[in-house]
Short mmCIF file of C-alpha atoms in Angstrom, two decimals:
data_model
loop_
_atom_site.label_atom_id
_atom_site.label_comp_id
_atom_site.label_asym_id
_atom_site.label_seq_id
_atom_site.Cartn_x
_atom_site.Cartn_y
_atom_site.Cartn_z
CA MET A 1 -8.96 -1.97 4.61
CA LYS A 2 -8.19 1.71 4.09
CA ARG A 3 -7.51 4.51 6.52
CA ARG A 4 -8.65 8.04 5.92
CA MET A 5 -5.70 10.36 6.35
CA GLU A 6 -5.36 14.09 6.93
CA VAL A 7 -2.89 16.31 5.14
CA ALA A 8 -1.20 17.46 8.32
CA GLY A 9 1.26 19.83 6.70
CA LEU A 10 4.73 20.21 5.24
CA ALA A 11 8.15 20.14 6.85
CA MET A 12 11.76 20.31 5.70
CA ASP A 13 14.16 17.36 5.97
CA PRO A 14 17.08 18.74 8.01
CA VAL A 15 19.51 16.45 6.19
CA THR A 16 18.69 17.01 2.49
CA ARG A 17 16.62 20.19 2.84
CA SER A 18 13.95 18.42 0.78
CA PRO A 19 10.24 19.04 1.46
CA VAL A 20 8.33 16.37 3.37
CA MET A 21 4.56 15.92 3.16
CA ILE A 22 2.97 14.60 6.36
CA LEU A 23 -0.17 12.47 6.17
CA ARG A 24 -1.71 11.80 9.58
CA ASP A 25 -4.19 9.25 10.87
CA PRO A 26 -6.65 11.24 13.02
CA GLU A 27 -7.50 8.18 15.15
CA THR A 28 -4.00 7.21 16.27
CA GLN A 29 -2.22 10.51 15.47
CA ALA A 30 0.47 8.43 13.74
CA GLY A 31 1.92 10.11 10.68
CA VAL A 32 3.42 9.01 7.39
CA PRO A 33 6.14 11.29 5.98
CA ILE A 34 6.55 11.28 2.19
CA TRP A 35 9.48 13.10 0.65
CA ILE A 36 8.32 15.19 -2.33
CA GLY A 37 9.72 17.78 -4.71
CA PRO A 38 9.69 21.55 -4.28
CA PHE A 39 7.13 22.19 -7.02
CA GLU A 40 4.64 19.72 -5.56
CA ALA A 41 5.26 21.04 -2.05
CA ASP A 42 4.66 24.61 -3.13
CA SER A 43 1.49 23.57 -4.98
CA ILE A 44 0.09 21.88 -1.86
CA ARG A 45 1.20 24.71 0.43
CA MET A 46 -0.65 27.33 -1.65
CA ILE A 47 -3.96 25.58 -1.01
CA LEU A 48 -3.30 24.74 2.65
CA ASP A 49 -2.37 28.37 3.32
CA ALA A 50 -5.14 29.76 1.05
CA GLN A 51 -2.53 31.78 -0.84
CA PRO A 52 -2.93 31.10 -4.57
CA GLY A 53 -0.12 32.12 -6.86
CA PRO A 54 -0.41 34.91 -9.42
CA ARG A 55 -0.78 32.39 -12.28
CA PRO A 56 -2.22 28.84 -12.36
CA VAL A 57 0.25 26.03 -11.75
CA THR A 58 -0.13 22.63 -13.42
CA HIS A 59 -2.41 21.24 -10.70
CA ASP A 60 -4.65 24.31 -10.99
CA LEU A 61 -4.87 23.81 -14.75
CA PHE A 62 -5.83 20.15 -14.43
CA ALA A 63 -8.41 20.89 -11.72
CA ASP A 64 -9.95 23.69 -13.77
CA ALA A 65 -10.17 21.42 -16.83
CA LEU A 66 -11.99 18.78 -14.80
CA ARG A 67 -14.50 21.31 -13.48
CA ARG A 68 -15.21 22.70 -16.94
CA LEU A 69 -15.87 19.14 -18.13
CA ASN A 70 -18.31 18.61 -15.24
CA ALA A 71 -15.94 16.15 -13.61
CA LYS A 72 -14.51 16.08 -10.12
CA ILE A 73 -12.03 14.21 -7.97
CA VAL A 74 -13.93 12.18 -5.40
CA ARG A 75 -10.99 10.64 -3.53
CA VAL A 76 -7.33 9.72 -3.76
CA GLU A 77 -5.63 6.66 -2.36
CA ILE A 78 -2.05 5.78 -1.45
CA THR A 79 -2.32 2.22 -2.66
CA ALA A 80 1.04 0.49 -2.38
CA LEU A 81 4.64 0.66 -1.22
CA LYS A 82 6.99 -1.36 -3.41
CA GLU A 83 10.77 -1.25 -3.29
CA ASN A 84 10.68 1.99 -1.29
CA THR A 85 8.29 3.52 -3.83
CA TYR A 86 4.84 4.85 -2.99
CA PHE A 87 2.01 4.41 -5.50
CA ALA A 88 -1.25 6.36 -5.58
CA ALA A 89 -4.50 6.57 -7.52
CA VAL A 90 -6.84 9.46 -8.26
CA PHE A 91 -10.54 8.65 -8.63
CA VAL A 92 -12.42 10.97 -10.98
CA GLU A 93 -16.18 11.06 -11.35
CA ALA A 94 -17.29 12.05 -14.84
CA GLY A 95 -20.43 11.37 -16.84
CA GLY A 96 -21.95 9.19 -14.17
CA ARG A 97 -18.98 6.85 -13.96
CA GLU A 98 -15.82 6.67 -11.90
CA VAL A 99 -12.39 6.55 -13.50
CA GLU A 100 -9.20 5.54 -11.71
CA LEU A 101 -5.97 7.28 -12.72
CA ASP A 102 -2.47 6.17 -11.75
CA SER A 103 -0.68 9.00 -9.98
CA ARG A 104 2.29 10.05 -7.94
CA PRO A 105 1.31 10.59 -4.29
CA SER A 106 2.37 14.23 -4.33
CA ASP A 107 0.27 14.99 -7.42
CA ALA A 108 -2.68 13.04 -6.01
CA VAL A 109 -2.66 15.06 -2.79
CA ALA A 110 -2.12 18.35 -4.65
CA LEU A 111 -5.30 17.61 -6.60
CA ALA A 112 -7.24 16.30 -3.60
CA VAL A 113 -6.79 19.53 -1.65
CA ARG A 114 -8.17 21.46 -4.63
CA PHE A 115 -11.39 19.45 -4.54
CA ASP A 116 -11.56 18.96 -0.79
CA ALA A 117 -11.47 15.25 -1.60
CA PRO A 118 -10.60 12.64 1.04
CA VAL A 119 -7.19 10.98 1.10
CA TYR A 120 -7.02 7.29 1.95
CA MET A 121 -4.11 4.96 2.58
CA SER A 122 -4.11 1.19 2.49
CA GLN A 123 -3.66 -0.46 5.87
CA GLN A 124 -0.59 -2.31 4.59
CA VAL A 125 1.14 0.91 3.57
CA PHE A 126 0.15 2.62 6.80
CA GLU A 127 1.58 -0.16 8.97
CA ALA A 128 4.84 -0.17 7.00
CA ALA A 129 5.39 3.58 6.86
CA ARG A 130 3.83 5.11 9.97
CA ILE A 131 5.78 6.93 12.68
CA PRO A 132 3.94 6.70 16.03
CA MET A 133 3.92 9.94 17.96
CA GLY A 134 5.53 8.19 20.93
CA ASP A 135 8.65 7.42 18.90
CA ILE A 136 9.19 11.11 18.20
CA GLU A 137 8.43 12.22 21.74
CA GLU A 138 11.11 9.81 22.98
CA GLU A 139 13.57 11.52 20.64
CA GLU A 140 12.79 14.86 22.25
CA ASP A 141 13.30 13.50 25.78
CA GLU A 142 16.66 11.86 25.06
CA GLY A 143 18.56 15.11 24.66
CA ASP A 144 22.25 14.47 24.03
CA GLY A 145 22.12 10.84 25.16
CA GLU A 146 22.88 7.74 23.16
CA ASP A 147 21.12 7.50 19.80
CA ALA A 148 17.87 5.55 19.88
CA PRO A 149 17.00 3.12 17.08
CA ALA A 150 15.12 4.50 14.09
CA PRO A 151 11.32 4.18 14.14
CA GLU A 152 10.26 0.58 13.51
CA ALA A 153 9.46 -0.52 9.96
CA GLN A 154 10.06 2.92 8.48
CA PRO A 155 10.73 2.66 4.73
CA ALA A 156 12.93 4.90 2.68
CA PRO A 157 10.90 7.90 1.47
CA THR A 158 10.16 8.59 -2.15
CA GLY A 159 11.34 11.47 -4.23
CA SER A 160 9.11 14.09 -5.79
CA SER A 161 7.67 11.70 -8.36
CA GLY A 162 6.46 9.15 -5.86
CA SER A 163 8.21 6.66 -8.12
CA GLN A 164 11.90 7.23 -7.45
CA PRO A 165 14.08 6.85 -4.34
CA ALA A 166 14.55 10.10 -2.51
CA THR A 167 17.53 12.19 -3.53
CA PRO A 168 17.95 15.93 -3.15
CA GLU A 169 16.57 17.70 -6.21
CA PRO A 170 17.79 20.94 -7.73
CA GLU A 171 15.73 23.76 -6.29
CA GLU A 172 14.31 25.14 -9.51
CA GLN A 173 11.69 26.97 -7.51
CA ALA A 174 12.20 28.11 -3.94
CA VAL A 175 9.74 26.72 -1.40
CA ARG A 176 9.05 28.80 1.68
CA PHE A 177 7.63 27.17 4.77
CA ASP A 178 5.97 29.50 7.22
CA ASP A 179 6.98 28.36 10.72
CA SER A 180 3.93 30.07 12.21
CA ASN A 181 1.63 27.78 10.24
CA LYS A 182 3.26 24.47 11.17
CA ASP A 183 1.10 22.08 13.13
CA LYS A 184 2.37 19.77 15.84
CA TRP A 185 3.27 16.99 13.40
CA THR A 186 5.57 19.07 11.25
CA GLU A 187 7.25 20.34 14.41
CA LEU A 188 7.60 16.83 15.78
CA LEU A 189 9.12 15.59 12.53
CA GLU A 190 11.86 18.16 12.82
CA LYS A 191 12.72 16.77 16.27
CA LEU A 192 13.78 13.48 14.73
CA LYS A 193 17.56 13.33 14.78
CA PRO A 194 19.24 13.91 11.40
CA GLU A 195 20.95 10.54 11.77
CA HIS A 196 17.56 8.87 11.77
CA LEU A 197 16.29 10.73 8.77
CA SER A 198 19.45 9.88 6.84
CA LYS A 199 18.77 6.17 7.45
CA TYR A 200 15.61 6.50 5.38
CA LYS A 201 17.50 7.64 2.29
CA MET A 202 18.69 5.42 -0.55
#
């Protein structure tokens, strides 16, 4: 079973200052945060904010090549979570057949938003990685009280590759997050206590 997810937005980890991509289940409003690199975050943000850069980035180049070859991305899937590593696949339709490509989750989503392609997540990954909205709302209500336990069954996030444990990366390219464009999930993520976020790191 697969769940169709929405790209809810981007936030910044208050501990490592690393970008976090939020995928949200529209039925339950539960979200899955995936730690990604600054380049991938900026590439996704440009499309979400409809603000393309002055020159094509790598994901633009790949998308343009597919279009010129009469191919398109029909969907992407977050397929597995193994040893705190997320795995994804990009499904390309070309010449009347469908081809599956192994991908990092961040690259898969960066391409999906360029084709308005749906993003799916396996039920197993969703159950292991989701953060119910109620868990975050409880964090907001606690104030300065005793720390609550971290959200149940939350795995350590990946790094920018989707294939490495999350560690802060050198900021080769600055990523700017416009606070006015954040949706409720990115705001809620930032209300998680830094101590909780640090527990998800390797």
